[in-house]
Amino acid sequence: MRFYSLLQIKETMTVHCGFYSENGGLRVSDVDQEYMRSCRVVVATCAFGGGDDLHQPIGMTENSIRKVCYVAFWDEITHAAQEEEGKKIGKDLMVGLWRIILVSNLPFSDQRLNGKIPKLISHRLFPMARYSIWVDSKSQFRRDPLGVLEAILWRSNSSLALSEHGARSSLYDEAKAIVKKHKATPEEVTVQLDQYRQDDIPDEKRFNGKKALAEASVIVRDHAPLTNLFMCLWFNEVVRFTSRDQLSFPYVLRRVNPPGVHLFPVCARKELVNTMGHRRKVKPLVKDARLASEE
């Protein structure tokens, strides 16, 4: 039986949270590491494999521009693709309002899985940050981040917030859609669902009064220990099974059931971002990778 099937939260506990690669994995420069350690509030995005353009954030106040780190993670494929579009990194390592972090030695052959590192375990990358907002690369963030923290987290006394799913309510319905849209193989999804059924995850459309399925293109969170634990367990699921994080979120939510998880309505998400869509097909990595957040 897996660790958190019978999880009891303790003041101190050890949880696998990350990945393993013989090449080191997700290397950044010393200058970039120092910058990331300086961040207290972060808006983050990433584009690996050259699939998406970099969309400049809008709607922020001058106060947020001074206090918030806007960070975009690129690999060399995206770097080259963006330079062809005229988006060259300046001497200040910026492209517009985004501070670019160039990443090498990505640990996974699946670029979608590489993208889950800054998306789900940002507390490992920004060790001094208190809050972060994740924005998928297909979206343009269009609100003041400090205002978003107040409206989405603080007013609702929440620690983790993301949107309800707009089309479906059950992880089992989501699994069918994933297979139909060829976002994962039927075999991969079957293995994942068999495990979830074994762990008594019901085919229910509501949980704690909200939809039982989330849409994770925007994630607003604090970096408190319990939130970090939840995100680590979520990351472990996408490494162990498919990289479709919307499929594993309901499982971790039901298993841990932490206080302070807020699923806001779809209309609120649409107020936070403009959906721009994916522009190019992501170029996969050809190397093999060893995965290691399984227990």
PDB file of C-alpha atoms in Angstrom:
ATOM      1  CA  MET A   1       0.000   0.000   0.000  1.00  0.00           C
ATOM      2  CA  ARG A   2       1.302   3.430  -0.878  1.00  0.00           C
ATOM      3  CA  PHE A   3       2.483   5.901   1.751  1.00  0.00           C
ATOM      4  CA  TYR A   4      -0.444   8.302   1.727  1.00  0.00           C
ATOM      5  CA  SER A   5      -3.235   5.786   1.374  1.00  0.00           C
ATOM      6  CA  LEU A   6      -3.263   5.866   5.172  1.00  0.00           C
ATOM      7  CA  LEU A   7      -1.622   9.260   5.525  1.00  0.00           C
ATOM      8  CA  GLN A   8      -1.567  10.885   8.907  1.00  0.00           C
ATOM      9  CA  ILE A   9      -0.045  14.368   8.916  1.00  0.00           C
ATOM     10  CA  LYS A  10       2.695  14.761  11.512  1.00  0.00           C
ATOM     11  CA  GLU A  11       4.794  17.734  12.579  1.00  0.00           C
ATOM     12  CA  THR A  12       7.866  16.118  11.035  1.00  0.00           C
ATOM     13  CA  MET A  13       7.817  13.577   8.220  1.00  0.00           C
ATOM     14  CA  THR A  14       9.881  12.575   5.206  1.00  0.00           C
ATOM     15  CA  VAL A  15       8.312  12.554   1.754  1.00  0.00           C
ATOM     16  CA  HIS A  16      10.022  11.991  -1.590  1.00  0.00           C
ATOM     17  CA  CYS A  17       9.728  15.251  -3.499  1.00  0.00           C
ATOM     18  CA  GLY A  18      11.623  15.535  -6.734  1.00  0.00           C
ATOM     19  CA  PHE A  19      13.313  13.472  -9.401  1.00  0.00           C
ATOM     20  CA  TYR A  20      16.534  11.699 -10.172  1.00  0.00           C
ATOM     21  CA  SER A  21      18.730  11.856 -13.242  1.00  0.00           C
ATOM     22  CA  GLU A  22      22.250  10.536 -13.742  1.00  0.00           C
ATOM     23  CA  ASN A  23      23.050  13.838 -15.465  1.00  0.00           C
ATOM     24  CA  GLY A  24      21.982  15.935 -12.486  1.00  0.00           C
ATOM     25  CA  GLY A  25      18.781  17.238 -13.976  1.00  0.00           C
ATOM     26  CA  LEU A  26      17.315  20.758 -14.267  1.00  0.00           C
ATOM     27  CA  ARG A  27      20.564  22.669 -14.036  1.00  0.00           C
ATOM     28  CA  VAL A  28      20.524  26.453 -13.786  1.00  0.00           C
ATOM     29  CA  SER A  29      23.379  28.906 -13.457  1.00  0.00           C
ATOM     30  CA  ASP A  30      24.683  30.186 -10.127  1.00  0.00           C
ATOM     31  CA  VAL A  31      23.414  33.649 -11.053  1.00  0.00           C
ATOM     32  CA  ASP A  32      19.931  32.279 -11.654  1.00  0.00           C
ATOM     33  CA  GLN A  33      19.988  30.306  -8.414  1.00  0.00           C
ATOM     34  CA  GLU A  34      20.888  33.439  -6.487  1.00  0.00           C
ATOM     35  CA  TYR A  35      18.052  35.335  -8.163  1.00  0.00           C
ATOM     36  CA  MET A  36      15.540  32.581  -7.374  1.00  0.00           C
ATOM     37  CA  ARG A  37      16.583  32.619  -3.722  1.00  0.00           C
ATOM     38  CA  SER A  38      15.849  36.343  -3.604  1.00  0.00           C
ATOM     39  CA  CYS A  39      12.172  35.917  -4.568  1.00  0.00           C
ATOM     40  CA  ARG A  40       9.445  36.167  -1.949  1.00  0.00           C
ATOM     41  CA  VAL A  41       6.427  36.261  -4.281  1.00  0.00           C
ATOM     42  CA  VAL A  42       6.636  34.568  -7.690  1.00  0.00           C
ATOM     43  CA  VAL A  43       4.600  34.440 -10.869  1.00  0.00           C
ATOM     44  CA  ALA A  44       6.038  31.536 -12.845  1.00  0.00           C
ATOM     45  CA  THR A  45       5.588  29.922 -16.230  1.00  0.00           C
ATOM     46  CA  CYS A  46       7.661  27.659 -18.440  1.00  0.00           C
ATOM     47  CA  ALA A  47       7.976  26.589 -22.055  1.00  0.00           C
ATOM     48  CA  PHE A  48      10.071  23.533 -22.821  1.00  0.00           C
ATOM     49  CA  GLY A  49      10.414  22.131 -26.312  1.00  0.00           C
ATOM     50  CA  GLY A  50       9.610  25.370 -28.110  1.00  0.00           C
ATOM     51  CA  GLY A  51       5.853  24.867 -28.096  1.00  0.00           C
ATOM     52  CA  ASP A  52       4.603  28.234 -26.848  1.00  0.00           C
ATOM     53  CA  ASP A  53       5.351  31.916 -27.134  1.00  0.00           C
ATOM     54  CA  LEU A  54       6.077  34.069 -24.099  1.00  0.00           C
ATOM     55  CA  HIS A  55       3.076  36.229 -23.287  1.00  0.00           C
ATOM     56  CA  GLN A  56       3.805  39.402 -21.342  1.00  0.00           C
ATOM     57  CA  PRO A  57       1.744  39.856 -18.165  1.00  0.00           C
ATOM     58  CA  ILE A  58      -0.586  42.841 -17.945  1.00  0.00           C
ATOM     59  CA  GLY A  59      -2.748  44.514 -15.326  1.00  0.00           C
ATOM     60  CA  MET A  60      -0.220  44.697 -12.498  1.00  0.00           C
ATOM     61  CA  THR A  61       0.547  47.694 -10.300  1.00  0.00           C
ATOM     62  CA  GLU A  62       3.932  49.370  -9.993  1.00  0.00           C
ATOM     63  CA  ASN A  63       4.114  47.940  -6.472  1.00  0.00           C
ATOM     64  CA  SER A  64       3.822  44.413  -7.817  1.00  0.00           C
ATOM     65  CA  ILE A  65       6.419  45.038 -10.499  1.00  0.00           C
ATOM     66  CA  ARG A  66       8.852  45.992  -7.719  1.00  0.00           C
ATOM     67  CA  LYS A  67       7.958  43.211  -5.275  1.00  0.00           C
ATOM     68  CA  VAL A  68       7.074  40.213  -7.462  1.00  0.00           C
ATOM     69  CA  CYS A  69       9.423  37.991  -9.441  1.00  0.00           C
ATOM     70  CA  TYR A  70       8.059  37.160 -12.897  1.00  0.00           C
ATOM     71  CA  VAL A  71      10.006  34.045 -13.915  1.00  0.00           C
ATOM     72  CA  ALA A  72       9.862  32.067 -17.168  1.00  0.00           C
ATOM     73  CA  PHE A  73      11.783  28.793 -17.457  1.00  0.00           C
ATOM     74  CA  TRP A  74      13.108  27.992 -20.936  1.00  0.00           C
ATOM     75  CA  ASP A  75      15.191  25.192 -22.349  1.00  0.00           C
ATOM     76  CA  GLU A  76      17.522  25.704 -25.287  1.00  0.00           C
ATOM     77  CA  ILE A  77      14.865  24.612 -27.797  1.00  0.00           C
ATOM     78  CA  THR A  78      12.485  27.326 -26.614  1.00  0.00           C
ATOM     79  CA  HIS A  79      15.334  29.832 -26.390  1.00  0.00           C
ATOM     80  CA  ALA A  80      16.173  29.285 -30.064  1.00  0.00           C
ATOM     81  CA  ALA A  81      12.514  29.388 -31.131  1.00  0.00           C
ATOM     82  CA  GLN A  82      11.874  32.627 -29.250  1.00  0.00           C
ATOM     83  CA  GLU A  83      14.984  34.278 -30.654  1.00  0.00           C
ATOM     84  CA  GLU A  84      13.681  33.510 -34.142  1.00  0.00           C
ATOM     85  CA  GLU A  85      10.557  35.430 -33.134  1.00  0.00           C
ATOM     86  CA  GLY A  86      12.698  38.404 -32.090  1.00  0.00           C
ATOM     87  CA  LYS A  87      12.348  37.775 -28.353  1.00  0.00           C
ATOM     88  CA  LYS A  88      15.984  37.930 -27.343  1.00  0.00           C
ATOM     89  CA  ILE A  89      17.169  37.793 -23.759  1.00  0.00           C
ATOM     90  CA  GLY A  90      18.651  41.136 -22.727  1.00  0.00           C
ATOM     91  CA  LYS A  91      21.833  41.749 -20.796  1.00  0.00           C
ATOM     92  CA  ASP A  92      19.650  41.991 -17.708  1.00  0.00           C
ATOM     93  CA  LEU A  93      18.419  38.430 -18.466  1.00  0.00           C
ATOM     94  CA  MET A  94      14.923  39.785 -19.099  1.00  0.00           C
ATOM     95  CA  VAL A  95      12.418  39.564 -21.928  1.00  0.00           C
ATOM     96  CA  GLY A  96       9.944  42.300 -21.140  1.00  0.00           C
ATOM     97  CA  LEU A  97       8.796  41.777 -17.553  1.00  0.00           C
ATOM     98  CA  TRP A  98       9.885  38.139 -17.466  1.00  0.00           C
ATOM     99  CA  ARG A  99      13.176  37.100 -15.905  1.00  0.00           C
ATOM    100  CA  ILE A 100      14.332  34.185 -18.064  1.00  0.00           C
ATOM    101  CA  ILE A 101      15.835  31.125 -16.375  1.00  0.00           C
ATOM    102  CA  LEU A 102      17.640  28.924 -18.908  1.00  0.00           C
ATOM    103  CA  VAL A 103      17.505  25.269 -17.897  1.00  0.00           C
ATOM    104  CA  SER A 104      19.750  22.439 -19.070  1.00  0.00           C
ATOM    105  CA  ASN A 105      19.861  18.674 -18.463  1.00  0.00           C
ATOM    106  CA  LEU A 106      16.115  18.267 -18.156  1.00  0.00           C
ATOM    107  CA  PRO A 107      15.530  14.989 -16.312  1.00  0.00           C
ATOM    108  CA  PHE A 108      12.577  13.533 -18.237  1.00  0.00           C
ATOM    109  CA  SER A 109      12.207  12.580 -21.875  1.00  0.00           C
ATOM    110  CA  ASP A 110       8.568  13.736 -21.712  1.00  0.00           C
ATOM    111  CA  GLN A 111       8.599  17.536 -21.978  1.00  0.00           C
ATOM    112  CA  ARG A 112       5.179  17.773 -20.338  1.00  0.00           C
ATOM    113  CA  LEU A 113       6.639  16.015 -17.329  1.00  0.00           C
ATOM    114  CA  ASN A 114       9.602  18.407 -17.233  1.00  0.00           C
ATOM    115  CA  GLY A 115       7.095  21.240 -17.086  1.00  0.00           C
ATOM    116  CA  LYS A 116       5.565  19.803 -13.914  1.00  0.00           C
ATOM    117  CA  ILE A 117       8.734  20.637 -11.980  1.00  0.00           C
ATOM    118  CA  PRO A 118       8.219  24.427 -11.868  1.00  0.00           C
ATOM    119  CA  LYS A 119       4.453  23.933 -11.949  1.00  0.00           C
ATOM    120  CA  LEU A 120       4.022  21.616  -8.975  1.00  0.00           C
ATOM    121  CA  ILE A 121       7.145  21.851  -6.835  1.00  0.00           C
ATOM    122  CA  SER A 122       8.016  25.533  -7.126  1.00  0.00           C
ATOM    123  CA  HIS A 123       8.914  25.554  -3.427  1.00  0.00           C
ATOM    124  CA  ARG A 124      11.958  23.460  -4.349  1.00  0.00           C
ATOM    125  CA  LEU A 125      13.063  26.094  -6.874  1.00  0.00           C
ATOM    126  CA  PHE A 126      12.219  29.189  -4.831  1.00  0.00           C
ATOM    127  CA  PRO A 127      13.208  28.164  -1.297  1.00  0.00           C
ATOM    128  CA  MET A 128      12.659  31.605   0.240  1.00  0.00           C
ATOM    129  CA  ALA A 129       9.331  32.393  -1.447  1.00  0.00           C
ATOM    130  CA  ARG A 130       6.156  32.672   0.614  1.00  0.00           C
ATOM    131  CA  TYR A 131       3.692  32.652  -2.289  1.00  0.00           C
ATOM    132  CA  SER A 132       3.612  31.676  -5.940  1.00  0.00           C
ATOM    133  CA  ILE A 133       1.212  31.861  -8.861  1.00  0.00           C
ATOM    134  CA  TRP A 134       1.616  29.389 -11.685  1.00  0.00           C
ATOM    135  CA  VAL A 135       0.407  30.296 -15.189  1.00  0.00           C
ATOM    136  CA  ASP A 136       0.496  27.767 -18.038  1.00  0.00           C
ATOM    137  CA  SER A 137       2.487  28.957 -21.048  1.00  0.00           C
ATOM    138  CA  LYS A 138      -0.638  28.951 -23.229  1.00  0.00           C
ATOM    139  CA  SER A 139      -2.067  31.776 -21.085  1.00  0.00           C
ATOM    140  CA  GLN A 140      -1.431  35.489 -20.529  1.00  0.00           C
ATOM    141  CA  PHE A 141      -1.640  36.563 -16.901  1.00  0.00           C
ATOM    142  CA  ARG A 142      -3.719  39.734 -16.732  1.00  0.00           C
ATOM    143  CA  ARG A 143      -4.209  40.642 -13.081  1.00  0.00           C
ATOM    144  CA  ASP A 144      -2.167  42.209 -10.313  1.00  0.00           C
ATOM    145  CA  PRO A 145      -0.562  39.262  -8.479  1.00  0.00           C
ATOM    146  CA  LEU A 146      -0.723  40.826  -5.008  1.00  0.00           C
ATOM    147  CA  GLY A 147      -4.388  41.538  -5.604  1.00  0.00           C
ATOM    148  CA  VAL A 148      -4.895  37.931  -6.721  1.00  0.00           C
ATOM    149  CA  LEU A 149      -3.312  36.642  -3.521  1.00  0.00           C
ATOM    150  CA  GLU A 150      -5.654  38.813  -1.478  1.00  0.00           C
ATOM    151  CA  ALA A 151      -8.792  37.923  -3.443  1.00  0.00           C
ATOM    152  CA  ILE A 152      -8.134  34.209  -4.019  1.00  0.00           C
ATOM    153  CA  LEU A 153      -6.142  33.106  -0.967  1.00  0.00           C
ATOM    154  CA  TRP A 154      -6.376  35.546   1.921  1.00  0.00           C
ATOM    155  CA  ARG A 155     -10.062  36.457   1.781  1.00  0.00           C
ATOM    156  CA  SER A 156     -11.061  32.790   1.601  1.00  0.00           C
ATOM    157  CA  ASN A 157      -8.479  31.768   4.227  1.00  0.00           C
ATOM    158  CA  SER A 158      -6.989  29.358   1.696  1.00  0.00           C
ATOM    159  CA  SER A 159      -3.510  27.985   1.134  1.00  0.00           C
ATOM    160  CA  LEU A 160      -3.989  26.456  -2.331  1.00  0.00           C
ATOM    161  CA  ALA A 161      -6.398  27.626  -5.011  1.00  0.00           C
ATOM    162  CA  LEU A 162      -7.153  26.523  -8.550  1.00  0.00           C
ATOM    163  CA  SER A 163     -10.153  26.496 -10.833  1.00  0.00           C
ATOM    164  CA  GLU A 164     -12.964  24.021 -11.033  1.00  0.00           C
ATOM    165  CA  HIS A 165     -12.968  22.159 -14.342  1.00  0.00           C
ATOM    166  CA  GLY A 166     -15.174  23.766 -16.937  1.00  0.00           C
ATOM    167  CA  ALA A 167     -16.327  20.656 -18.798  1.00  0.00           C
ATOM    168  CA  ARG A 168     -16.175  17.661 -16.446  1.00  0.00           C
ATOM    169  CA  SER A 169     -16.559  16.844 -12.754  1.00  0.00           C
ATOM    170  CA  SER A 170     -15.163  13.337 -12.251  1.00  0.00           C
ATOM    171  CA  LEU A 171     -11.628  12.004 -12.637  1.00  0.00           C
ATOM    172  CA  TYR A 172     -13.077   8.927 -14.349  1.00  0.00           C
ATOM    173  CA  ASP A 173     -14.826  11.130 -16.930  1.00  0.00           C
ATOM    174  CA  GLU A 174     -11.552  13.030 -17.337  1.00  0.00           C
ATOM    175  CA  ALA A 175      -9.748   9.747 -17.978  1.00  0.00           C
ATOM    176  CA  LYS A 176     -12.131   8.942 -20.846  1.00  0.00           C
ATOM    177  CA  ALA A 177     -11.541  12.402 -22.350  1.00  0.00           C
ATOM    178  CA  ILE A 178      -7.757  12.027 -22.056  1.00  0.00           C
ATOM    179  CA  VAL A 179      -7.841   8.758 -23.987  1.00  0.00           C
ATOM    180  CA  LYS A 180     -10.292  10.118 -26.576  1.00  0.00           C
ATOM    181  CA  LYS A 181      -8.071  13.152 -27.214  1.00  0.00           C
ATOM    182  CA  HIS A 182      -4.933  10.952 -27.390  1.00  0.00           C
ATOM    183  CA  LYS A 183      -3.257  12.770 -24.499  1.00  0.00           C
ATOM    184  CA  ALA A 184      -2.227   9.446 -22.958  1.00  0.00           C
ATOM    185  CA  THR A 185      -2.461   5.830 -24.031  1.00  0.00           C
ATOM    186  CA  PRO A 186      -5.383   3.667 -22.882  1.00  0.00           C
ATOM    187  CA  GLU A 187      -2.892   1.348 -21.197  1.00  0.00           C
ATOM    188  CA  GLU A 188      -1.341   4.169 -19.132  1.00  0.00           C
ATOM    189  CA  VAL A 189      -4.709   5.460 -18.020  1.00  0.00           C
ATOM    190  CA  THR A 190      -5.983   1.973 -17.160  1.00  0.00           C
ATOM    191  CA  VAL A 191      -3.024   1.340 -14.843  1.00  0.00           C
ATOM    192  CA  GLN A 192      -3.667   4.633 -13.059  1.00  0.00           C
ATOM    193  CA  LEU A 193      -7.404   4.103 -12.680  1.00  0.00           C
ATOM    194  CA  ASP A 194      -6.943   0.531 -11.461  1.00  0.00           C
ATOM    195  CA  GLN A 195      -4.735   1.863  -8.658  1.00  0.00           C
ATOM    196  CA  TYR A 196      -7.236   4.567  -7.766  1.00  0.00           C
ATOM    197  CA  ARG A 197     -10.116   2.095  -7.652  1.00  0.00           C
ATOM    198  CA  GLN A 198      -7.992  -0.163  -5.471  1.00  0.00           C
ATOM    199  CA  ASP A 199      -7.558   2.797  -3.147  1.00  0.00           C
ATOM    200  CA  ASP A 200     -11.359   3.249  -3.036  1.00  0.00           C
ATOM    201  CA  ILE A 201     -11.569   6.523  -4.960  1.00  0.00           C
ATOM    202  CA  PRO A 202     -15.263   6.825  -5.885  1.00  0.00           C
ATOM    203  CA  ASP A 203     -16.692   7.954  -9.206  1.00  0.00           C
ATOM    204  CA  GLU A 204     -18.320  11.025  -7.670  1.00  0.00           C
ATOM    205  CA  LYS A 205     -18.721  14.460  -9.191  1.00  0.00           C
ATOM    206  CA  ARG A 206     -18.633  16.479  -5.931  1.00  0.00           C
ATOM    207  CA  PHE A 207     -16.160  16.681  -3.064  1.00  0.00           C
ATOM    208  CA  ASN A 208     -16.449  19.054  -0.101  1.00  0.00           C
ATOM    209  CA  GLY A 209     -19.265  20.869  -1.873  1.00  0.00           C
ATOM    210  CA  LYS A 210     -17.274  21.617  -5.038  1.00  0.00           C
ATOM    211  CA  LYS A 211     -16.568  19.826  -8.297  1.00  0.00           C
ATOM    212  CA  ALA A 212     -14.310  16.850  -7.760  1.00  0.00           C
ATOM    213  CA  LEU A 213     -12.175  17.827 -10.778  1.00  0.00           C
ATOM    214  CA  ALA A 214      -9.910  20.863 -11.163  1.00  0.00           C
ATOM    215  CA  GLU A 215      -8.419  22.747 -14.121  1.00  0.00           C
ATOM    216  CA  ALA A 216      -4.802  23.431 -13.269  1.00  0.00           C
ATOM    217  CA  SER A 217      -3.669  26.073 -15.765  1.00  0.00           C
ATOM    218  CA  VAL A 218      -3.537  28.615 -12.923  1.00  0.00           C
ATOM    219  CA  ILE A 219      -2.394  27.616  -9.429  1.00  0.00           C
ATOM    220  CA  VAL A 220      -2.294  30.128  -6.574  1.00  0.00           C
ATOM    221  CA  ARG A 221      -0.595  28.869  -3.420  1.00  0.00           C
ATOM    222  CA  ASP A 222       1.355  29.599  -0.320  1.00  0.00           C
ATOM    223  CA  HIS A 223       4.586  27.763   0.448  1.00  0.00           C
ATOM    224  CA  ALA A 224       3.600  26.516   3.890  1.00  0.00           C
ATOM    225  CA  PRO A 225       4.669  22.984   4.881  1.00  0.00           C
ATOM    226  CA  LEU A 226       1.260  21.335   4.406  1.00  0.00           C
ATOM    227  CA  THR A 227       0.805  22.906   0.973  1.00  0.00           C
ATOM    228  CA  ASN A 228       4.316  21.820   0.007  1.00  0.00           C
ATOM    229  CA  LEU A 229       3.505  18.278   1.141  1.00  0.00           C
ATOM    230  CA  PHE A 230       0.351  18.233  -0.980  1.00  0.00           C
ATOM    231  CA  MET A 231       2.235  19.471  -4.046  1.00  0.00           C
ATOM    232  CA  CYS A 232       4.994  16.898  -3.554  1.00  0.00           C
ATOM    233  CA  LEU A 233       2.474  14.076  -3.424  1.00  0.00           C
ATOM    234  CA  TRP A 234       0.740  15.448  -6.519  1.00  0.00           C
ATOM    235  CA  PHE A 235       4.080  15.633  -8.350  1.00  0.00           C
ATOM    236  CA  ASN A 236       4.820  12.041  -7.355  1.00  0.00           C
ATOM    237  CA  GLU A 237       1.560  10.941  -8.973  1.00  0.00           C
ATOM    238  CA  VAL A 238       2.333  12.541 -12.336  1.00  0.00           C
ATOM    239  CA  VAL A 239       5.771  10.925 -12.290  1.00  0.00           C
ATOM    240  CA  ARG A 240       4.443   7.514 -11.379  1.00  0.00           C
ATOM    241  CA  PHE A 241       1.497   7.517 -13.783  1.00  0.00           C
ATOM    242  CA  THR A 242       0.503   9.800 -16.662  1.00  0.00           C
ATOM    243  CA  SER A 243       1.666  13.403 -16.834  1.00  0.00           C
ATOM    244  CA  ARG A 244      -1.972  14.606 -16.956  1.00  0.00           C
ATOM    245  CA  ASP A 245      -2.037  16.412 -13.615  1.00  0.00           C
ATOM    246  CA  GLN A 246      -5.807  16.973 -13.699  1.00  0.00           C
ATOM    247  CA  LEU A 247      -6.253  13.211 -13.438  1.00  0.00           C
ATOM    248  CA  SER A 248      -4.157  12.838 -10.282  1.00  0.00           C
ATOM    249  CA  PHE A 249      -5.236  15.988  -8.407  1.00  0.00           C
ATOM    250  CA  PRO A 250      -8.592  14.536  -7.217  1.00  0.00           C
ATOM    251  CA  TYR A 251      -6.803  11.450  -5.918  1.00  0.00           C
ATOM    252  CA  VAL A 252      -4.362  13.414  -3.773  1.00  0.00           C
ATOM    253  CA  LEU A 253      -7.110  15.799  -2.649  1.00  0.00           C
ATOM    254  CA  ARG A 254      -9.269  12.933  -1.376  1.00  0.00           C
ATOM    255  CA  ARG A 255      -6.347  11.114   0.210  1.00  0.00           C
ATOM    256  CA  VAL A 256      -4.854  14.084   2.062  1.00  0.00           C
ATOM    257  CA  ASN A 257      -7.993  16.259   2.334  1.00  0.00           C
ATOM    258  CA  PRO A 258      -6.041  19.228   3.694  1.00  0.00           C
ATOM    259  CA  PRO A 259      -7.758  22.362   4.967  1.00  0.00           C
ATOM    260  CA  GLY A 260      -7.527  25.488   2.853  1.00  0.00           C
ATOM    261  CA  VAL A 261      -7.932  24.068  -0.664  1.00  0.00           C
ATOM    262  CA  HIS A 262     -10.109  26.451  -2.660  1.00  0.00           C
ATOM    263  CA  LEU A 263     -11.592  25.520  -6.042  1.00  0.00           C
ATOM    264  CA  PHE A 264     -12.806  28.787  -7.502  1.00  0.00           C
ATOM    265  CA  PRO A 265     -15.364  28.986 -10.335  1.00  0.00           C
ATOM    266  CA  VAL A 266     -14.374  28.916 -13.992  1.00  0.00           C
ATOM    267  CA  CYS A 267     -15.467  32.525 -14.472  1.00  0.00           C
ATOM    268  CA  ALA A 268     -12.832  33.615 -11.913  1.00  0.00           C
ATOM    269  CA  ARG A 269     -10.106  31.817 -13.874  1.00  0.00           C
ATOM    270  CA  LYS A 270     -11.168  33.596 -17.028  1.00  0.00           C
ATOM    271  CA  GLU A 271     -10.715  36.871 -15.161  1.00  0.00           C
ATOM    272  CA  LEU A 272      -7.142  35.921 -14.282  1.00  0.00           C
ATOM    273  CA  VAL A 273      -5.799  34.910 -17.701  1.00  0.00           C
ATOM    274  CA  ASN A 274      -6.321  35.285 -21.415  1.00  0.00           C
ATOM    275  CA  THR A 275      -6.089  31.881 -23.078  1.00  0.00           C
ATOM    276  CA  MET A 276      -3.790  32.187 -26.088  1.00  0.00           C
ATOM    277  CA  GLY A 277      -3.463  28.513 -27.011  1.00  0.00           C
ATOM    278  CA  HIS A 278      -0.466  26.431 -28.061  1.00  0.00           C
ATOM    279  CA  ARG A 279       1.319  27.710 -31.154  1.00  0.00           C
ATOM    280  CA  ARG A 280       3.741  24.934 -32.103  1.00  0.00           C
ATOM    281  CA  LYS A 281       4.160  21.248 -31.492  1.00  0.00           C
ATOM    282  CA  VAL A 282       6.545  20.582 -28.628  1.00  0.00           C
ATOM    283  CA  LYS A 283       9.823  18.988 -29.655  1.00  0.00           C
ATOM    284  CA  PRO A 284      10.509  15.947 -27.444  1.00  0.00           C
ATOM    285  CA  LEU A 285      13.833  15.132 -25.893  1.00  0.00           C
ATOM    286  CA  VAL A 286      15.466  12.094 -27.470  1.00  0.00           C
ATOM    287  CA  LYS A 287      17.448  11.019 -24.430  1.00  0.00           C
ATOM    288  CA  ASP A 288      16.214   8.492 -21.924  1.00  0.00           C
ATOM    289  CA  ALA A 289      15.670   9.582 -18.345  1.00  0.00           C
ATOM    290  CA  ARG A 290      15.541   7.770 -15.061  1.00  0.00           C
ATOM    291  CA  LEU A 291      12.607   8.770 -12.916  1.00  0.00           C
ATOM    292  CA  ALA A 292      12.799   8.797  -9.187  1.00  0.00           C
ATOM    293  CA  SER A 293      10.002  10.197  -7.202  1.00  0.00           C
ATOM    294  CA  GLU A 294       8.387   6.788  -6.960  1.00  0.00           C
ATOM    295  CA  GLU A 295       8.614   5.167  -3.595  1.00  0.00           C
TER     296      GLU A 295
END
